[in-house]
Structure formats: C-alpha cells, structure tokens
Amino acid sequence: MDHHHHQQQHHQYDEGENDYRHQEDDWDRDLLLDPAWEKQQRKTFTAWCNSHLRKAGTQIENIEEDFRDGLKLMLLLEVISGERLAKPERGKMRVHKISNVNKALNFIASKGVKLVSIGAEEIVDGNAKMTLGMIWTIILRFAIQDISVEETSAKEGLLLWCQRKTAPYKNVNIQNFHISWKDGLGFCALIHRHRPELIDYGKLRKDDPMTNLNTAFDVAEKYLDIPKMLDAEDIVGTARPDEKAIMTYVSSFYHAFSGAQKAETAANRICKVLAVNQENEQLMEDYEKLASDLLEWIRRTIPWLENRVPENTMQAMQQKLEDFRDYRRLHKPPKVQEKCQLEINFNTLQTKLRLSNRPAFMPSEGKMVSDISNAWGSLEGAEKGYEEWLLNEIRRLERLDHLAEKFRQKAAIHEAWTNGKEEMLQRKDYETASLSDIKALLKKHEAFESDLAAHQDRVEQIAAIAQELNELEYYDSPSVNARCQQICDQWDSLGVLTQKRSEALQRTEKLLETIDQLYLEFAKRAAPFNNWMEGAMEDLQDTFIVHTIEEIQGLSTAHEQFKATLPEADKERQAILGIHNEIAKIVQTYHVNMAGTNPYTTINPQEINAKWDKVRQLVPQRDQALIEEHARQQNNERLRRQFANQANVIGPWIQTKMEEIGRISIEMHGTLEDQLTHLRQYEKSIVNYKPKIDQLEGDHQLIQEALIFDNKHTNYTMEHIRVGWEQLLTTIARTINEIENQILTRDAKGISQEQMNEFRASFNHFDRDHSGTLGAEEFKACLISLGFDIGNDAQGEAEFARIMSIVDPNRLGLITFQAFIDFMSRETADTDTADQVMASFKVLAGDKNYILVDELRRELPPDQAEYCIARMTPYTGPDAVPGALDYMSFSTALYGESDL
C-alpha cells in the first residue's frame, strides 16, 4: 500500500469516524482470543507482517518474541503508514524495550484507534494473546478499515467486494469470513475474475478443497506477490476457520486488485440497489405465503393416501378407486400448478438477487424449495403406492380363486408322476452289474434325466403359483405353502438322487472298464511269464551227466546266468501281481462286487506265486547239485591225477626191468651162477615192488567206483600195468628157470662154461632183434656157422627139417636159447637115454623083464620109489607075476619116446 493511498484513506477515515467508532466494540471483543484459532492467526499475522517488513529488508520468525524490543514493531508501522515514528532507543534493557513499544502504541492511538487492555509490558513479556491482539488492531486499522464499497466499509465492505467479484461463479456463495472459504473456490474465483489467465477455473471441483486452496495460494504467491498466509490443511481441517486469519488473507487480495475497481461509481451502486430492493421483498413475501399453503395441503393429503387397510368386498374396493380417481382429476392438478409457480418465482427471485449482488434469498425454516420438493416426492410416492395397492387388491381378489384351483391341479399331476421315483433312484442294482449291464443302466438313466428335465417347468409353475397366492395374501396360504414346500423339497431330493445315481453309474462304469483293462494287461503279461517259469522249472530239474570239470563249469556258468535274470523276472512277477493288487485295491476301495474271474486267462496270482516259489526253491537245489557235482568232478580229477602220477612211474619201471632182465640173459656177464644170483636179486626187488602195484590197484578201484572212464593224464591203463607186471613176473621166473636149466644142461652134458658162452655168443649174434628167439632162417645160419652140413641140396634140407622137429616140436617157427643148447648138448655130449635107464632098471629087477614094488622100495629112495610105483603100469608079459610092474614102457615114457 503506497503512501499516497494512505493519505487518501486517512482522509476517508476522518470522514467516517463515527462509523468506525461504532465498530470498536466488536474489535474489543475480538481481543479475547479463541485458542483453536491461535495457530492460524499466528501463521497469517506473521506472513502479513513479513509481507511489509521485507520492504525494509527484514522479517520476523516468532511473532511474540520478535516484537518484544519494539524495534521491528516501529519499523512495521513506518512501512505500512509511510510516516516516520520518533527515534527508537537502542538499549537492551527492559525500560528501553517498554519505551519503544509505547512509541509504537502511541502511534497506533494517534490514528484514532482505542487500544483496550493492551499494555507495553505484556508485549515486552512476550504475551502471545496480547501480541496477536495488537497485530490484529494494526491489520484492522491499516489494511481493512479503509476499504469502502458502495457505502459499506471495513469488514462489510470487504465482504460485499468479495460477493460482487464472485457473483458470476455459480458454485461460490460468500456469506462470511469463515466457512464460505473452506472449499477454496472463493479464493480461486477472486483470482480468476481479475486474472483469468492464471487459473483454469473450469477444471476445479467443489469436492477437492485441498487442490483448490493450494492452487489459489501458490498462484497468489507466485504471480500476485501475496505471501502464503495459511496452509490448506489449516482451513480444511478446522470446522470453522479463523475469521481474522481469513480477513487478513482476503484483504491482501483486495489490496492487490483494488486499483482496478475505482471506476465503478458510487451512484450506479445506489441506483441498482434501490431499483430492485422493493421488487425482491414482494417476491419473498409471495413465496412464503404460497409455500405455507402448499405444504399444509400436502400434509393433510399424505395420511389419506397412506391408509392401506384393505376392504373385504369388491364393491368397497371399487369405491376407494373412485375416490382416488376424483383426487387425481379434480384435487391434484391445481396443486401441481401452484408448485410450478412457486419454483418459477423462487428462481426469478434468486436470479435478481444474484444479479444485484445481494445475498441469496433464504426462505423460512422448512420452506426451502428442496423441502417442498421432498414433501411433493413423499406425496407422489404415497399416491403411486396407493394406486398400485388398489389395483393389486382388486386383481388379487379376482385371481385368488382361479390360482388356488390351478395350484391344486398341477400339484396333483406332479405328485402322481414323482410317486416311486425316489425309491427307483436309490436302487443299488449297479453294484452287482457287469460292464455291459452298466452301459444299459446308463442309457436308461439318461432317458430318465431327460424326463426329469421336462418336468422342471411344472415345478417352477407350481412354485410361481404358490408365490402369487402368497403375494395376493390368499387366506389358505399356509396349507398351499406346506404342499409347495413338500413338492420343492422332493424335487430337490430327486435332483440330488439323480445326480448321485448318475455319478455312481459313471464311476462304476469307469471302475469296471479299468478292471477289464487291468485283467487284459494281467493276462498279456502273465502268460509269457508263466511259460518262462515252467521252462525254468523244467531246466532246473533237468538231470545232467558230466565227465569233466569243464563240463560242470559250463553248466554252472549257464546256471549263474539264469540266476542273474531272476531279479528282473521278480520285477516282472511283482508288476504282474501289482496289476492284480490294483484290481483288488479298486474292488476294496470302491466296494465293487466283482462278478466272476478274469475272462482273458486262467492263470491266477496264487499259481504264479506257487511256481515262483518252486523256481526259488529249485535254484538252491540246483546250486547244491552243481556244487556236489563240481566237488565230485574235482575228486575224480584228483583220483585221475593220483592214479596217473603212479602209473606214469610204474609203467616205465616195468618196461625198464623187462629190458634189464633181457640184457642179463643176453649179455652173459660172469658165470651162469653169477647171472642166476643177479637175477634172483632182480626177482627180490620186483617182489618188493608189489605194494606199489597193490596201491595202484586200490586207486584203480576208487576210479572204477567213481565211474571214471577216461584219464587224459596218462596213457597207462590198469590193464596195461597188470599185463606188464604179469609179463615181468613171468619173464623173471622164466629167465631164472632158463639159467637153471642151462646149469642143469651144462652139468648133465658136461658142457664147459666156455662152450656155454660160445653157444650164447653164436645165438646172440644171429638174434638180430634181441627177442631171445631165432627164426628158422636165423637158426639155419647159426647152425652153418657152427659147422653143421645143411646145404641147399635135398640131403641138407632133410637134415634141417629133422633138426627143426627136435628144436621146434610145436612148429611155432621160433627156437628158444634153451631148445638151442638142448640140441647142441645132445649133439656134442654123452647123455642119458631110455635104453640106458631101462638097463639100469633091469639090474635092479635081477635081470627080470619086470620089477616088483618091494624091489623098488628097497633099491630107491622113498620119494623116487613112490614116484615110480605111481607111474608104472602093471606088466602083462607071459612071465608076469602078481604085482609085477612094466619098467620098460615107463623108461620110454620118461624120454617122451614111443617104443623104438
């Protein structure tokens, strides 16, 4: 506010001093501060003071503290008045502060303001209420008192200015400096009226006060240089915002815009006011009268329309309808006209008031247009309900009998149809049905469901009729309701039972199909498994004959391979049994009555388990048999080796001995006696070897008992050994005998050892193959070498034939060494003959041709005598006597010769 403006205002103040004095009492009362508003005042007054102090380059933070020394208070008054105050005191003492505050208070008083109960001490002491009161006094005097609008000034002037400026804005109605500003639209409208470019007014909403207030305060601060004196929350959050704070804030808007308003002349205002006032007052009186009459008529009419006591007869109800039609035709239309006129008058009045910047017309309590509209709405509601009620009553009476009959007919038909249906739906026939039976039952049930659905309409009709009878208040409604309820309950029950049966059938079908599928699966897998088990049992019980460890190992390997397949087989068995268990589980869980057995196979789990157990039982038996057989074969192998180890020693030993014996008889080392001694030693060592042969026989017996038929560890059989052994024994005995015979021959014939050696040398020379015998040609060559005359002529051949008959009487074509030396000794030495023996017996017989037993016993040793007696035949010659024996034929027989 500039200084010039203050001069002008001050002048006006002088003129209107009486008016100003008239308001003093109000201002005094205002000093008694309401604590609820203290916060708002403190904020607003601080901002207002700072808006002026900033022109002097300073400001305050705390209103009751910062004015205590009076310095800033004096500065504030200088800024707003444009005048100089007395020079302040700069001391810090209380007395200096009181002096400065008093200078300020005196200046305020000099402007014609009474400062009631505001003393310098309270201000210096920081009394908040006193300080705020003092600031308010300053605001009133310097910011509000000088406002003048159409012959109203100060507070009323500011209010009238606000009403004028916001009149074009329908949603703004400024009636005071508190609640009229709460929605923020008043502030926005003031800004928009003077500076429309700053606010988009069309976008503001009455129900968003925070946005509205913040918009106005922010725009004012930014563009109008009006500091933010209040927070939106302070206004919205208070039931009644502080009037002084709002006035202070609004006065800032007034001063910001007042320069533009001076063109409106006081004369125009007065003319307008006087022109409309009387007309408006008349309209107000008319409105009040018309509203009272109309409301009274509505008040009397509504109870008549709200009376809903029904009549028992049709005639009485018809009369009520006639009365109502009179009301509609005769009594109501004029009232409609009156209501319409009333609203027109009210709207006209309000428009005029608004156009002349007068406060809106507020009718007496209860006579607002909205009150009349509400009353009229109640009337029409009652009226509408009344007419509906009348018509419904009449319709009800008409329809009741007809409906009751219709209900009875439909109920009877429905009850006949439902008879026995519940019992049918509760049958458990599906529990014992086969799969094909179930499918048939399902088809039949589907047909029933269609039938049931077709009856739904009738049930709904029955319920609808019962409902209508209730709505028409039929006298026998209880029995109708009971019957309807029974039908509905039974219908619901049928629905539930139908659904349950449908589910049970479908479930049973699914279960039986599942079981059928499982049966098939069981059959497909059980058959090959059963065949496998039978094959396995057959193989496990199959007898076997083996002769070697390799053969039994082959069988064991095959058996181990078979055993390795058992876990997999057991898995398959469990899978097959699992299928059966699944069937059993389904049967048990869902209580399916299984008719019959698996149609696809005769094999059952018991059979599978029994065979499996048998297989499991046979496996260890087979294991045992193979182990035993393996042990037997190992034992056999041990017996073979045992036999072979001995036979491989004994066989060559026998052969070696045979060769050695042969060499002894051929090589002629030493005399015949030496050879004989040597051979007897051999004979002894051979006899001592007999236990080894016996042991081998024992081993051979074990082999035979073990039924062992071959032995790869030796080429010798027991038979070979036996034959060899017997040959050895025979050969040694025969060789010894030969040497003994040679000694006998030598001694008997007087052959010397040298001759004997010569004979042996000749024989060995021609025995080229060392066989101990000479063939005919070898013998012939040997004889020729010894000087026998056996040439190739006839005579020589005859002689050789004679010799061969002597040495080879059995005609074997072989001549032994013994036969050879017998022949040679006979040819070369003097030997006993049959004749010589005969002559000797003749001497013993006393020259008789026979000999007596006594003579033999007397002349010969007992053994020889008895030998002769036993072998001699009785003598049969002419000179025979009893007991005579024939010694001649005996002698001849001794030499193997026939009578010569």
Coordinates of N, CA and C in Angstrom, one line a residue, residues 132-286:
L132 N -0.9 -10.9 19.5 CA -1.8 -11.1 18.4 C -2.9 -10.1 18.3
G133 N -3.4 -9.7 19.4 CA -4.5 -8.7 19.5 C -4.0 -7.4 18.9
M134 N -2.7 -7.0 19.3 CA -2.2 -5.8 18.9 C -2.0 -5.8 17.3
I135 N -1.5 -6.9 16.8 CA -1.2 -7.0 15.4 C -2.6 -6.9 14.6
W136 N -3.6 -7.6 15.2 CA -5.0 -7.6 14.6 C -5.5 -6.1 14.5
T137 N -5.2 -5.4 15.6 CA -5.6 -4.0 15.6 C -4.9 -3.2 14.5
I138 N -3.6 -3.5 14.3 CA -2.9 -2.8 13.2 C -3.5 -3.2 11.9
I139 N -3.8 -4.6 11.7 CA -4.3 -5.0 10.4 C -5.6 -4.3 10.1
L140 N -6.5 -4.3 11.2 CA -7.8 -3.7 11.0 C -7.7 -2.2 10.6
R141 N -6.8 -1.5 11.3 CA -6.7 0.0 11.0 C -6.1 0.3 9.7
F142 N -5.0 -0.5 9.4 CA -4.3 -0.1 8.1 C -4.6 -0.9 6.9
A143 N -5.2 -2.1 7.1 CA -5.5 -2.9 5.9 C -7.0 -3.1 5.6
I144 N -7.8 -2.9 6.6 CA -9.3 -3.3 6.4 C -10.2 -2.0 6.6
Q145 N -9.8 -1.2 7.5 CA -10.7 -0.1 7.9 C -11.0 0.8 6.7
D146 N -10.0 1.0 5.9 CA -10.1 2.0 4.8 C -10.8 1.4 3.5
I147 N -11.2 0.1 3.6 CA -11.9 -0.5 2.5 C -13.3 0.1 2.4
S148 N -13.7 0.5 1.2 CA -15.1 1.1 1.1 C -15.7 0.7 -0.2
V149 N -16.9 0.0 -0.1 CA -17.6 -0.5 -1.3 C -19.0 -0.1 -1.2
E150 N -19.5 0.7 -2.1 CA -20.9 1.2 -2.1 C -21.5 1.5 -0.7
E151 N -20.8 2.4 0.0 CA -21.2 3.0 1.2 C -21.1 2.0 2.4
T152 N -20.5 0.9 2.1 CA -20.2 0.0 3.3 C -18.7 0.0 3.4
S153 N -18.2 -0.1 4.6 CA -16.7 0.0 4.7 C -16.2 -1.1 5.7
A154 N -14.9 -1.2 5.8 CA -14.2 -2.1 6.6 C -14.7 -3.6 6.3
K155 N -15.1 -4.3 7.4 CA -15.4 -5.7 7.2 C -16.5 -5.9 6.2
E156 N -17.7 -5.2 6.4 CA -18.8 -5.4 5.5 C -18.4 -5.0 4.1
G157 N -17.6 -4.0 4.0 CA -17.1 -3.5 2.7 C -16.3 -4.6 2.0
L158 N -15.5 -5.3 2.7 CA -14.6 -6.4 2.2 C -15.5 -7.5 1.8
L159 N -16.5 -7.9 2.6 CA -17.5 -9.0 2.3 C -18.2 -8.7 1.0
L160 N -18.8 -7.4 0.9 CA -19.6 -7.0 -0.3 C -18.7 -7.1 -1.5
W161 N -17.4 -6.7 -1.4 CA -16.5 -6.8 -2.5 C -16.3 -8.2 -3.0
C162 N -16.2 -9.1 -2.0 CA -16.0 -10.5 -2.3 C -17.2 -11.0 -3.0
Q163 N -18.4 -10.7 -2.5 CA -19.7 -11.2 -3.1 C -19.8 -10.7 -4.6
R164 N -19.5 -9.4 -4.8 CA -19.6 -8.8 -6.1 C -18.7 -9.6 -7.1
K165 N -17.4 -9.7 -6.6 CA -16.4 -10.3 -7.5 C -16.7 -11.8 -7.9
T166 N -17.4 -12.5 -6.9 CA -17.6 -13.9 -7.1 C -19.0 -14.2 -7.6
A167 N -19.8 -13.1 -7.8 CA -21.3 -13.3 -8.2 C -21.4 -14.2 -9.5
P168 N -20.5 -14.0 -10.5 CA -20.7 -14.8 -11.8 C -20.4 -16.3 -11.6
Y169 N -19.8 -16.7 -10.4 CA -19.4 -18.1 -10.2 C -20.5 -18.8 -9.4
K170 N -21.2 -19.7 -10.2 CA -22.4 -20.4 -9.6 C -22.1 -21.2 -8.3
N171 N -20.9 -21.8 -8.3 CA -20.6 -22.6 -7.1 C -19.9 -21.9 -6.0
V172 N -19.9 -20.5 -6.1 CA -19.3 -19.7 -5.0 C -20.4 -18.9 -4.3
N173 N -20.5 -19.0 -3.0 CA -21.5 -18.2 -2.3 C -20.8 -17.7 -1.0
I174 N -20.3 -16.4 -1.1 CA -19.6 -15.9 0.1 C -20.5 -15.1 1.0
Q175 N -20.7 -15.7 2.2 CA -21.6 -15.1 3.2 C -20.9 -14.7 4.4
N176 N -19.6 -15.1 4.6 CA -18.9 -14.7 5.8 C -17.4 -14.9 5.6
F177 N -16.6 -14.7 6.6 CA -15.1 -14.9 6.5 C -14.7 -16.2 7.2
H178 N -15.5 -17.2 7.2 CA -15.0 -18.5 7.7 C -15.4 -19.6 6.8
I179 N -16.6 -20.2 7.0 CA -16.9 -21.4 6.3 C -17.1 -21.2 4.8
S180 N -17.5 -20.0 4.3 CA -17.7 -19.7 2.9 C -16.4 -19.9 2.1
W181 N -15.2 -19.9 2.8 CA -13.9 -20.0 2.1 C -13.3 -21.4 2.2
K182 N -14.0 -22.3 2.8 CA -13.4 -23.6 3.1 C -13.1 -24.4 1.9
D183 N -14.0 -24.3 0.9 CA -13.7 -25.2 -0.3 C -12.7 -24.6 -1.3
G184 N -12.2 -23.4 -1.0 CA -11.1 -22.8 -1.8 C -11.5 -22.2 -3.1
L185 N -12.8 -22.4 -3.5 CA -13.3 -21.9 -4.7 C -13.4 -20.3 -4.7
G186 N -13.7 -19.8 -3.5 CA -13.8 -18.3 -3.3 C -12.5 -17.6 -3.7
F187 N -11.3 -18.2 -3.1 CA -10.0 -17.6 -3.5 C -9.7 -17.7 -5.0
C188 N -10.1 -19.0 -5.5 CA -9.8 -19.2 -7.0 C -10.6 -18.2 -7.8
A189 N -11.9 -18.0 -7.4 CA -12.8 -17.1 -8.2 C -12.3 -15.7 -8.2
L190 N -11.8 -15.2 -7.0 CA -11.2 -13.8 -6.9 C -10.1 -13.7 -7.9
I191 N -9.2 -14.7 -7.9 CA -8.0 -14.6 -8.8 C -8.5 -14.7 -10.3
H192 N -9.4 -15.6 -10.6 CA -9.9 -15.8 -12.0 C -10.6 -14.6 -12.5
R193 N -11.4 -13.9 -11.6 CA -12.2 -12.8 -12.0 C -11.2 -11.6 -12.5
H194 N -10.1 -11.5 -11.8 CA -9.2 -10.4 -12.2 C -8.1 -10.8 -13.1
R195 N -7.6 -12.1 -13.0 CA -6.5 -12.6 -13.8 C -6.9 -14.0 -14.4
P196 N -7.8 -14.0 -15.3 CA -8.4 -15.4 -15.8 C -7.3 -16.3 -16.4
E197 N -6.2 -15.7 -16.8 CA -5.1 -16.5 -17.5 C -4.4 -17.3 -16.4
L198 N -4.5 -16.9 -15.1 CA -3.7 -17.6 -14.1 C -4.3 -19.0 -13.6
I199 N -5.6 -19.1 -13.8 CA -6.3 -20.3 -13.2 C -7.3 -20.8 -14.3
D200 N -7.2 -22.2 -14.5 CA -8.2 -22.9 -15.4 C -9.4 -23.2 -14.5
Y201 N -10.3 -22.3 -14.3 CA -11.3 -22.4 -13.3 C -12.3 -23.6 -13.6
G202 N -12.5 -23.9 -14.9 CA -13.4 -24.9 -15.3 C -13.0 -26.3 -14.7
K203 N -11.7 -26.5 -14.5 CA -11.3 -27.8 -14.0 C -11.4 -28.0 -12.5
L204 N -11.7 -27.0 -11.8 CA -11.8 -27.1 -10.3 C -13.1 -27.8 -9.9
R205 N -12.9 -28.6 -8.7 CA -14.1 -29.3 -8.2 C -14.4 -28.9 -6.8
K206 N -15.7 -28.8 -6.5 CA -16.0 -28.3 -5.2 C -15.6 -29.3 -4.1
D207 N -15.6 -30.6 -4.5 CA -15.3 -31.7 -3.5 C -13.8 -31.9 -3.4
D208 N -12.9 -31.0 -3.9 CA -11.5 -31.2 -3.8 C -10.9 -29.9 -3.2
P209 N -11.2 -29.6 -1.9 CA -10.8 -28.3 -1.4 C -9.3 -28.1 -1.3
M210 N -8.6 -29.2 -1.0 CA -7.1 -29.1 -0.9 C -6.5 -28.6 -2.1
T211 N -6.9 -29.2 -3.3 CA -6.3 -28.8 -4.6 C -6.6 -27.3 -4.8
N212 N -7.9 -27.0 -4.6 CA -8.4 -25.6 -4.8 C -7.6 -24.6 -4.0
L213 N -7.5 -24.8 -2.7 CA -6.8 -23.9 -1.8 C -5.3 -23.8 -2.2
N214 N -4.7 -24.9 -2.4 CA -3.2 -24.9 -2.8 C -3.0 -24.2 -4.1
T215 N -3.9 -24.4 -5.0 CA -3.8 -23.7 -6.3 C -3.8 -22.2 -6.1
A216 N -4.9 -21.7 -5.4 CA -5.1 -20.3 -5.1 C -3.9 -19.7 -4.4
F217 N -3.4 -20.4 -3.3 CA -2.3 -19.8 -2.5 C -1.0 -19.8 -3.3
D218 N -0.7 -20.9 -4.1 CA 0.5 -20.9 -4.9 C 0.5 -19.9 -6.0
V219 N -0.6 -19.7 -6.7 CA -0.7 -18.7 -7.8 C -0.6 -17.3 -7.2
A220 N -1.2 -17.1 -6.0 CA -1.2 -15.7 -5.4 C 0.3 -15.4 -5.0
E221 N 1.0 -16.4 -4.5 CA 2.3 -16.1 -4.0 C 3.3 -15.9 -5.2
K222 N 3.0 -16.7 -6.3 CA 3.9 -16.6 -7.5 C 3.7 -15.4 -8.3
Y223 N 2.4 -15.1 -8.6 CA 2.1 -14.0 -9.6 C 1.6 -12.7 -9.0
L224 N 1.0 -12.8 -7.7 CA 0.3 -11.6 -7.2 C 1.1 -11.0 -6.0
D225 N 2.2 -11.6 -5.7 CA 3.1 -11.1 -4.6 C 2.4 -11.1 -3.3
I226 N 1.4 -12.1 -3.1 CA 0.7 -12.3 -1.8 C 1.3 -13.5 -1.1
P227 N 2.0 -13.3 0.0 CA 2.7 -14.4 0.6 C 1.7 -15.4 1.1
K228 N 2.1 -16.7 1.3 CA 1.2 -17.8 1.7 C 1.0 -17.6 3.2
M229 N -0.3 -17.1 3.6 CA -0.5 -16.8 5.0 C -1.2 -18.0 5.8
L230 N -1.7 -19.0 5.0 CA -2.3 -20.1 5.7 C -2.0 -21.4 4.9
D231 N -2.0 -22.5 5.6 CA -1.9 -23.8 4.9 C -3.3 -24.4 4.6
A232 N -3.4 -25.0 3.4 CA -4.7 -25.6 3.0 C -5.2 -26.5 4.2
E233 N -4.3 -27.3 4.8 CA -4.7 -28.2 5.9 C -5.4 -27.5 7.0
D234 N -4.9 -26.3 7.3 CA -5.4 -25.5 8.5 C -6.9 -25.2 8.2
I235 N -7.2 -24.9 6.9 CA -8.6 -24.5 6.6 C -9.5 -25.7 6.6
V236 N -9.1 -26.7 5.8 CA -9.9 -27.9 5.6 C -10.1 -28.6 7.0
G237 N -9.0 -28.6 7.8 CA -9.0 -29.4 9.0 C -9.7 -28.7 10.1
T238 N -10.3 -27.5 10.0 CA -11.0 -26.8 11.0 C -12.4 -26.7 10.7
A239 N -13.3 -26.9 11.7 CA -14.7 -26.8 11.4 C -15.1 -25.4 10.9
R240 N -14.5 -24.4 11.6 CA -14.8 -23.0 11.3 C -13.5 -22.3 11.3
P241 N -12.9 -22.0 10.1 CA -11.6 -21.4 10.1 C -11.6 -20.0 10.8
D242 N -10.5 -19.6 11.2 CA -10.4 -18.3 12.0 C -10.7 -17.1 11.1
E243 N -11.7 -16.4 11.5 CA -12.2 -15.2 10.7 C -11.1 -14.2 10.5
K244 N -10.4 -13.9 11.5 CA -9.3 -12.8 11.4 C -8.3 -13.2 10.4
A245 N -7.9 -14.5 10.5 CA -6.9 -15.0 9.5 C -7.4 -14.9 8.1
I246 N -8.7 -15.3 7.9 CA -9.2 -15.3 6.5 C -9.3 -13.8 6.1
M247 N -9.8 -12.9 7.0 CA -10.0 -11.5 6.6 C -8.6 -10.9 6.3
T248 N -7.6 -11.2 7.0 CA -6.3 -10.7 6.8 C -5.8 -11.1 5.4
Y249 N -6.0 -12.5 5.1 CA -5.6 -13.0 3.8 C -6.4 -12.4 2.7
V250 N -7.8 -12.3 2.8 CA -8.6 -11.8 1.8 C -8.3 -10.3 1.5
S251 N -8.0 -9.5 2.6 CA -7.6 -8.1 2.5 C -6.4 -7.9 1.6
S252 N -5.5 -8.9 1.6 CA -4.3 -8.9 0.8 C -4.7 -8.9 -0.7
F253 N -5.8 -9.8 -1.0 CA -6.3 -9.9 -2.3 C -7.0 -8.6 -2.8
Y254 N -7.7 -8.0 -1.8 CA -8.4 -6.8 -2.1 C -7.4 -5.7 -2.5
H255 N -6.4 -5.5 -1.6 CA -5.4 -4.5 -1.9 C -4.6 -4.8 -3.2
A256 N -4.5 -6.1 -3.5 CA -3.8 -6.4 -4.8 C -4.6 -6.0 -6.0
F257 N -6.0 -6.2 -5.9 CA -6.8 -5.9 -7.0 C -7.6 -4.6 -7.0
S258 N -7.6 -3.9 -5.8 CA -8.5 -2.7 -5.6 C -8.3 -1.6 -6.6
G259 N -7.0 -1.5 -7.1 CA -6.7 -0.4 -8.0 C -7.6 -0.4 -9.2
A260 N -8.1 -1.6 -9.6 CA -8.9 -1.7 -10.9 C -10.4 -1.4 -10.6
Q261 N -10.8 -1.3 -9.4 CA -12.2 -1.2 -9.1 C -12.7 0.3 -9.0
K262 N -11.8 1.2 -8.9 CA -12.2 2.6 -8.6 C -13.2 3.2 -9.6
A263 N -13.2 2.6 -10.8 CA -14.0 3.1 -11.9 C -15.5 3.0 -11.6
E264 N -15.9 2.0 -10.8 CA -17.3 1.8 -10.5 C -17.8 3.0 -9.6
T265 N -18.7 3.6 -10.0 CA -19.1 4.8 -9.3 C -20.1 4.5 -8.2
A266 N -20.1 5.3 -7.2 CA -21.0 5.1 -6.1 C -22.4 5.3 -6.5
A267 N -22.7 6.2 -7.4 CA -24.1 6.5 -7.9 C -24.7 5.2 -8.5
N268 N -23.9 4.5 -9.4 CA -24.5 3.3 -10.0 C -25.0 2.3 -9.0
R269 N -24.1 2.2 -7.9 CA -24.5 1.2 -6.9 C -25.8 1.5 -6.3
I270 N -25.9 2.8 -5.9 CA -27.2 3.2 -5.2 C -28.4 3.0 -6.0
C271 N -28.3 3.3 -7.3 CA -29.4 3.2 -8.2 C -29.9 1.7 -8.3
K272 N -28.9 0.9 -8.5 CA -29.2 -0.5 -8.6 C -29.9 -1.1 -7.4
V273 N -29.3 -0.7 -6.3 CA -29.9 -1.3 -5.0 C -31.3 -0.9 -4.9
L274 N -31.6 0.4 -5.0 CA -33.0 0.9 -4.8 C -33.9 0.4 -5.8
A275 N -33.4 0.1 -7.0 CA -34.3 -0.4 -8.1 C -34.8 -1.7 -7.8
V276 N -34.1 -2.6 -7.2 CA -34.5 -4.0 -7.1 C -35.0 -4.3 -5.7
N277 N -34.6 -3.6 -4.7 CA -35.0 -4.0 -3.3 C -36.4 -4.3 -3.1
Q278 N -37.3 -3.3 -3.5 CA -38.7 -3.4 -3.2 C -39.3 -4.6 -3.9
E279 N -38.9 -4.8 -5.2 CA -39.4 -5.9 -6.0 C -39.1 -7.2 -5.3
N280 N -37.8 -7.3 -4.9 CA -37.3 -8.6 -4.3 C -38.1 -8.9 -3.0
E281 N -38.4 -7.9 -2.2 CA -39.1 -8.1 -0.9 C -40.5 -8.6 -1.2
Q282 N -41.2 -8.1 -2.2 CA -42.5 -8.5 -2.6 C -42.5 -10.0 -3.0
L283 N -41.5 -10.3 -3.8 CA -41.4 -11.7 -4.3 C -41.1 -12.7 -3.1
M284 N -40.4 -12.2 -2.1 CA -40.1 -13.0 -0.9 C -41.4 -13.3 -0.2
E285 N -42.2 -12.3 0.0 CA -43.5 -12.4 0.8 C -44.4 -13.4 0.0
D286 N -44.5 -13.2 -1.3 CA -45.4 -14.1 -2.1 C -44.9 -15.6 -2.0

